[in-house]
Coordinates of C-alpha atoms in Angstrom, one line a residue:
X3 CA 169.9 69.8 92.3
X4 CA 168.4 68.6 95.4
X5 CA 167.2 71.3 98.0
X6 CA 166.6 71.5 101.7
X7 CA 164.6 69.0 102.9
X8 CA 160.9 70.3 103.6
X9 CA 158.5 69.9 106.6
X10 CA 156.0 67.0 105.7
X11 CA 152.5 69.4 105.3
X12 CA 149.6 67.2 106.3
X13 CA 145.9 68.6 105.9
X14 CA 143.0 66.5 107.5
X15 CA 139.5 66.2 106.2
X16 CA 138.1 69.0 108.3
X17 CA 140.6 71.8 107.5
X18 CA 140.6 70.7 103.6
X19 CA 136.7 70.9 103.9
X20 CA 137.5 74.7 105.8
X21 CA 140.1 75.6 102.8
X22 CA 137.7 74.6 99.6
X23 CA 134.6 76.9 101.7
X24 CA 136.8 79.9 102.1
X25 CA 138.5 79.3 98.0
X26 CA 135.2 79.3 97.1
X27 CA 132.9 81.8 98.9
X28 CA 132.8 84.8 97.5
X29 CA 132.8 86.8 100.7
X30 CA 136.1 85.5 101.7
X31 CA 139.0 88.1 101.6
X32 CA 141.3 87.4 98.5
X33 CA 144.4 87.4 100.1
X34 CA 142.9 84.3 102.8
X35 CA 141.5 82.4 99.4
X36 CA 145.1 82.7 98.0
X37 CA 146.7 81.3 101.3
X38 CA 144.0 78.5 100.5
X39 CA 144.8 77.9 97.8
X40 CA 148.6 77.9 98.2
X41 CA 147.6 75.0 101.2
X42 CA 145.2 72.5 98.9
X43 CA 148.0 72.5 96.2
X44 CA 150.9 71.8 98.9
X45 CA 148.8 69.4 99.5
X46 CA 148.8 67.6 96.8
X47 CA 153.1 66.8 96.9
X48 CA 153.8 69.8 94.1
X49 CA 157.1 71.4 95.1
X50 CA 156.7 75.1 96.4
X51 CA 158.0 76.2 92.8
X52 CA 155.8 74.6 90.7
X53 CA 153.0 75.9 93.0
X54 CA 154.8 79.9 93.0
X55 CA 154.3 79.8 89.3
X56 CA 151.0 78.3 89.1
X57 CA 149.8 81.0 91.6
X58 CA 151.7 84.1 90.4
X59 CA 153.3 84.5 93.5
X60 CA 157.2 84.5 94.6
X61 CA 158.6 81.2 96.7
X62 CA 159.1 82.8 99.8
X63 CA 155.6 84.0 99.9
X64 CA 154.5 79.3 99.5
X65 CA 157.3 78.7 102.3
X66 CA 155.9 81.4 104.6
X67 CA 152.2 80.2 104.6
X68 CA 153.1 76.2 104.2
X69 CA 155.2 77.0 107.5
X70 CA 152.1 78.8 109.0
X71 CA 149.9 76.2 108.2
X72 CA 152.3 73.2 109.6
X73 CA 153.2 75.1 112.9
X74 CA 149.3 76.6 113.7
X75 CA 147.0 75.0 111.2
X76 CA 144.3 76.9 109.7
X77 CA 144.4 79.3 112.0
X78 CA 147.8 80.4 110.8
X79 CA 146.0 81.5 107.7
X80 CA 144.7 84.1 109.0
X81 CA 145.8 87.8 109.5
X82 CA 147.2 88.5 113.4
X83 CA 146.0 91.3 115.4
X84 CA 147.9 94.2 113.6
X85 CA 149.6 97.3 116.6
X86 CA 147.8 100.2 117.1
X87 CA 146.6 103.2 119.3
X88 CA 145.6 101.3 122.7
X89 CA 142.0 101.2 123.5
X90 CA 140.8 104.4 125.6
X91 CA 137.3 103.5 126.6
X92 CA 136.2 100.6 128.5
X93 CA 133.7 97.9 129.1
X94 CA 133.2 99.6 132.0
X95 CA 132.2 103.0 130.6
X96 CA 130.6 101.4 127.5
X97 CA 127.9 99.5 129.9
X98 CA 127.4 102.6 131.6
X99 CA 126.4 105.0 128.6
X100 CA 124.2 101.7 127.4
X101 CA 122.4 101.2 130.9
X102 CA 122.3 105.1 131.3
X103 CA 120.7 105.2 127.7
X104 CA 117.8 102.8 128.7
X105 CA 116.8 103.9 132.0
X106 CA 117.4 107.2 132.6
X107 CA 116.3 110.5 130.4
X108 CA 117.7 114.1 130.4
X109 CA 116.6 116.5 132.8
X110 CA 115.8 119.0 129.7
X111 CA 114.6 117.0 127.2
X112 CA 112.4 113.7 126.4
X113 CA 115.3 111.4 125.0
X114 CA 118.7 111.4 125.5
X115 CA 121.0 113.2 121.8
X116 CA 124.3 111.8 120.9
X117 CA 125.3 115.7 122.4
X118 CA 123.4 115.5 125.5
X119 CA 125.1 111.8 126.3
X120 CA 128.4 113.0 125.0
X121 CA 128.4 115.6 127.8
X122 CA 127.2 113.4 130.4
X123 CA 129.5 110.9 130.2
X124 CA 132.7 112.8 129.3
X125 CA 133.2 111.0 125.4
X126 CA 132.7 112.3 122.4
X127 CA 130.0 112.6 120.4
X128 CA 131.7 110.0 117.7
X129 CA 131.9 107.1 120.4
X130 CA 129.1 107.7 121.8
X131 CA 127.3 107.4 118.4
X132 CA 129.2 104.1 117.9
X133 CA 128.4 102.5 121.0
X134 CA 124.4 103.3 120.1
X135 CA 125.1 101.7 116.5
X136 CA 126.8 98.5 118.3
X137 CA 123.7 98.2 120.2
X138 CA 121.0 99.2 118.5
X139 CA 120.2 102.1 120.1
X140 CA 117.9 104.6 118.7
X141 CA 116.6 107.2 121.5
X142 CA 114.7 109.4 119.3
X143 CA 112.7 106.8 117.6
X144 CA 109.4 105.3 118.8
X145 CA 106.8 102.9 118.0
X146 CA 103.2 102.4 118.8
X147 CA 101.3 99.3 119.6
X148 CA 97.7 98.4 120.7
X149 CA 97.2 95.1 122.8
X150 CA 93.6 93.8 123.0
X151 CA 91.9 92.2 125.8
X152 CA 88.8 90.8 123.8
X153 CA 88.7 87.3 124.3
X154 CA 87.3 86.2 121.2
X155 CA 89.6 88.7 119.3
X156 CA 91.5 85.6 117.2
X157 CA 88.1 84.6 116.2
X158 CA 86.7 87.9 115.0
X159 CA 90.1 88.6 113.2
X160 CA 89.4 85.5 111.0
X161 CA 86.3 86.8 110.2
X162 CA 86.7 89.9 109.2
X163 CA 89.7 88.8 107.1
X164 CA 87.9 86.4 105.8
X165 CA 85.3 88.8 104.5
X166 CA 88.1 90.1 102.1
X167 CA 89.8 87.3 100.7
X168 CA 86.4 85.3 100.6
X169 CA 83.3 87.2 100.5
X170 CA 80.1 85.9 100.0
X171 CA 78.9 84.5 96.8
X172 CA 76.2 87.4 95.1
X173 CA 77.6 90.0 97.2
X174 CA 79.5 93.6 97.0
X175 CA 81.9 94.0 99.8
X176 CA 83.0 98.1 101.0
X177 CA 85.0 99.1 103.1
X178 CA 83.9 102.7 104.8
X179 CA 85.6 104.6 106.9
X180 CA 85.2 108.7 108.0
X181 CA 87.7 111.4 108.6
X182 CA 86.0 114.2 110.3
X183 CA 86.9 117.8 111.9
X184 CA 88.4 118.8 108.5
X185 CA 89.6 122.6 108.5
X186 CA 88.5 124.9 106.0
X187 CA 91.3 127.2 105.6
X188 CA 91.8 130.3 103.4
X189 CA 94.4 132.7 103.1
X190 CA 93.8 136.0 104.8
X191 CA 95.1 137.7 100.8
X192 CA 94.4 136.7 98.1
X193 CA 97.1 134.1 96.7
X194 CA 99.7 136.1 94.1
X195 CA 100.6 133.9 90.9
X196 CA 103.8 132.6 89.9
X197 CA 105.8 134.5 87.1
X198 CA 108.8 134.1 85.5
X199 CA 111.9 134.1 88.2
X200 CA 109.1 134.6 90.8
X201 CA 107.7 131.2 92.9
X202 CA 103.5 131.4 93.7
X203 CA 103.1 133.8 96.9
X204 CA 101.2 133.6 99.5
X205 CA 100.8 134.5 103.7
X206 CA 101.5 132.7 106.1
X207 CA 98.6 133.3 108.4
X208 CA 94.8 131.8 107.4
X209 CA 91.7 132.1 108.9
X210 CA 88.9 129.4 109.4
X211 CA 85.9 128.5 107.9
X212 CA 84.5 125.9 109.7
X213 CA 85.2 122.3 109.3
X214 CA 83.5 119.1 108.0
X215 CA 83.3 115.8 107.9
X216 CA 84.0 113.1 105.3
X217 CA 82.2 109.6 105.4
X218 CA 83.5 107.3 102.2
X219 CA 83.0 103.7 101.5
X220 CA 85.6 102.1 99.1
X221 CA 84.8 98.7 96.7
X222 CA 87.1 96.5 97.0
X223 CA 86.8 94.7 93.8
X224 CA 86.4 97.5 91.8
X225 CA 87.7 100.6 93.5
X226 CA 84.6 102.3 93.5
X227 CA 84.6 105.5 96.2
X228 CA 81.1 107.1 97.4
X229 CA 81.4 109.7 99.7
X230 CA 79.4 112.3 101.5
X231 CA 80.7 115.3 103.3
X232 CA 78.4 116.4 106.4
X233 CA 78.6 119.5 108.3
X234 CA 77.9 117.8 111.8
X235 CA 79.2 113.9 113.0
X236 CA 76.3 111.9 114.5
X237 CA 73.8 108.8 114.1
X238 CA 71.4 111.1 111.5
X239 CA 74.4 111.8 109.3
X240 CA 75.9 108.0 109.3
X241 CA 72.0 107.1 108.5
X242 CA 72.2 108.9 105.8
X243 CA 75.3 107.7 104.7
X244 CA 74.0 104.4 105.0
X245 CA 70.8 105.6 102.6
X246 CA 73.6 107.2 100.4
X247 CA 75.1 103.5 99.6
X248 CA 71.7 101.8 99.6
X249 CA 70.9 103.8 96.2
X250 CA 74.5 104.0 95.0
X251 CA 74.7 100.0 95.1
X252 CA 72.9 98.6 91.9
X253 CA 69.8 96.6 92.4
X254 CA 70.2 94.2 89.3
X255 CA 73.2 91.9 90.9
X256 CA 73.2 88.7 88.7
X257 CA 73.8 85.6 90.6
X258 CA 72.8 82.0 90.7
X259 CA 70.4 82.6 87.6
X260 CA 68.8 85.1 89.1
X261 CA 68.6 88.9 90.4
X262 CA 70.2 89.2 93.7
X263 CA 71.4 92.3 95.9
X264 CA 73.9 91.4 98.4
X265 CA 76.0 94.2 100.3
X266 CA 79.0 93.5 103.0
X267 CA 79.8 97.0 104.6
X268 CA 83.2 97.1 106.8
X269 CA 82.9 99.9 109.1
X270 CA 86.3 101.5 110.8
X271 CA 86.8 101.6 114.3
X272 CA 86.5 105.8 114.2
X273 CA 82.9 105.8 113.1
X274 CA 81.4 106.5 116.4
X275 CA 82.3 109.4 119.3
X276 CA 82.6 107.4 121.5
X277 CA 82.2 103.5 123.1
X278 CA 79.0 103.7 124.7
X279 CA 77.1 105.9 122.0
X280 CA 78.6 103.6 119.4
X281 CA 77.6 100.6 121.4
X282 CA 73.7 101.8 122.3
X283 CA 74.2 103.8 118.8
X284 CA 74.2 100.3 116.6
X285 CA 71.6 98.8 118.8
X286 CA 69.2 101.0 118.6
X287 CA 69.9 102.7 115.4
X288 CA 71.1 100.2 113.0
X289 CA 69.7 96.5 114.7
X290 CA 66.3 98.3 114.6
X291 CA 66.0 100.8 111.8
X292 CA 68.9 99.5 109.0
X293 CA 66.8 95.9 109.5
X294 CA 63.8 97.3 108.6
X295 CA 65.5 98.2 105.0
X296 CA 67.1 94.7 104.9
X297 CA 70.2 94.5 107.0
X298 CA 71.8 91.9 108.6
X299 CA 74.2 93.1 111.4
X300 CA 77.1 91.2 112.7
X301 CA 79.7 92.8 115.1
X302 CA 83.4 91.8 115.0
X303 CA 85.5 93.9 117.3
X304 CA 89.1 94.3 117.1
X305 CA 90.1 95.8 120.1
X306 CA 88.4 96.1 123.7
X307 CA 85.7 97.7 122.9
X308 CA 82.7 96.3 121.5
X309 CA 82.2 97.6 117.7
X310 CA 85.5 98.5 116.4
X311 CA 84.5 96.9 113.1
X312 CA 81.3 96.3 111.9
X313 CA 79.9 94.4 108.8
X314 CA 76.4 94.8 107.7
X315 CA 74.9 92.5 104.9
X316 CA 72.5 93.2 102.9
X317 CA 69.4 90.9 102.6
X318 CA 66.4 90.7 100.0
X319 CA 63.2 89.5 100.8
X320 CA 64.2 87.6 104.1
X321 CA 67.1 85.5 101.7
X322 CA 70.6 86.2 102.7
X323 CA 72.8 86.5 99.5

């Protein structure tokens, strides 16, 4: 029995090429990599039945996508715009809540809240929270950045980076750093302990008892801390620091054949109160008095002022190591 004659189903290069991607990405919805499917084995001169039962699917659902495909191509394949609720909110207003977002702020507050914009613009807080997401808008969030205006700061970066993931042959590299002002706090009662069904108790208020500060250098290679705590922040007490790692390093470094010393000391940019005491601070303090115990000083600065990072390396008797 002969049927109706059928509509001649012709698939060039480029939309067989667009059939076998969406078949075989896994991305692609499963009902599209049927429809696909259904297309490539039209294709190939099987009749719609043969191709129902090699699918699973009934033979209207073969005539209604072969006739898609011959009347509007690949895009026939795909799903039409299904009816809904019309849109309510505009470009319009959806520019406005982005452009009020970025350059205005509440009279009340820092930043605008999905609330706060809600009520100024009439929408609700759901749309409003959408139209952030769309955009990537994130009011409440910041960031924090530090440009430099040192010239050579490229240079210097490469050096001190270098320090780490080279450092000199015979030497020990730390990395010291300080964290000073630290509260000495104490409960104004004594703390009651925890028993059973009852958590640890405690005030809420404290009183001082001074503070202090903390100057630690770390070995890189070995993880190695030494630390101080000092009761004051100034040139006598990083001196002494600096005396502190002189006897903590040990004086039988092997290297070369022979004994050797060498020390590479990375200093953080919060060592010193300020620029111009840190400045006249390693001048005077460390070019003249750390030489005299075998230093070598070289400055690389990270950021406009002149000694955020410092590395000092040791020397013994005049030979750099």
């Amino acid at each position: 029995m002969v049927g109706r004659p059928k509509a001649e189903l012709i698939v060039s290069d480029e939309d067989r090429a667009t059939l076998t991607r969406w078949t075989a990405r896994r991305t692609t919805a499963q009902a599209l990599a049927l429809r696909s499917r259904i297309i490539l084995r039209c294709a190939t001169g099987v009749p719609n039945i043969v191709v129902a039962q090699e699918l699973g699917v009934a033979d209207q659902t073969v005539c209604k996508w072969r006739g898609r495909f011959i009347k509007k191509g690949v895009a026939g394949l795909l799903d039409e715009p299904r009816p809904g609720v019309p849109r309510k909110i505009t470009d319009d207003q959806v520019e406005a809540v982005v452009v009020k977002t970025l350059e205005s702020t509440p009279r009340d507050a820092t930043h605008w809240s999905v609330r706060s914009m809600a009520a100024a613009t009439g929408m609700s807080r759901p749309t409003v929270h959408r139209i952030w997401k769309a955009f990537g808008l994130q009011p409440h969030r910041t960031e924090t950045f530090k440009l430099s205006t040192d010239p050579q700061l490229i240079e210097k970066v490469r050096d001190i980076v270098g320090l780490y993931l080279n450092p000199p042959e015979r030497a020990m590299v730390l990395c010291a750093d300080e964290k000073t002002q630290i509260q000495a706090l104490d409960r104004t009662q004594p703390i009651l302990p925890m028993r059973p069904g009852q958590a640890e108790r405690r005030t809420h208020d404290y009183k001082r008892h001074g503070t202090t500060s903390l100057f630690a250098a770390l070995d890189v290679a070995s993880g190695k801390v030494i630390g101080e705590l000092h009761r004051r922040h100034r040139s006598t007490e990083f001196r002494k620091f600096l005396d502190r790692i002189d006897a903590e390093v040990p004086h039988d470094l092997e290297g070369g054949g022979r004994p050797v010393r060498g020390l590479s000391l990375s200093l953080g940019n919060e060592f010193e109160i300020s620029c111009s005491f840190r400045c006249s601070y390693l001048q005077n303090v460390v070019v003249q008095d750390v030489t005299e115990c075998g230093f070598n000083l070289h400055r690389i600065a990270t950021c406009d002022r002149n000694a955020d990072v410092v590395v000092v390396q040791h020397v013994v008797h005049g030979e750099e190591c």
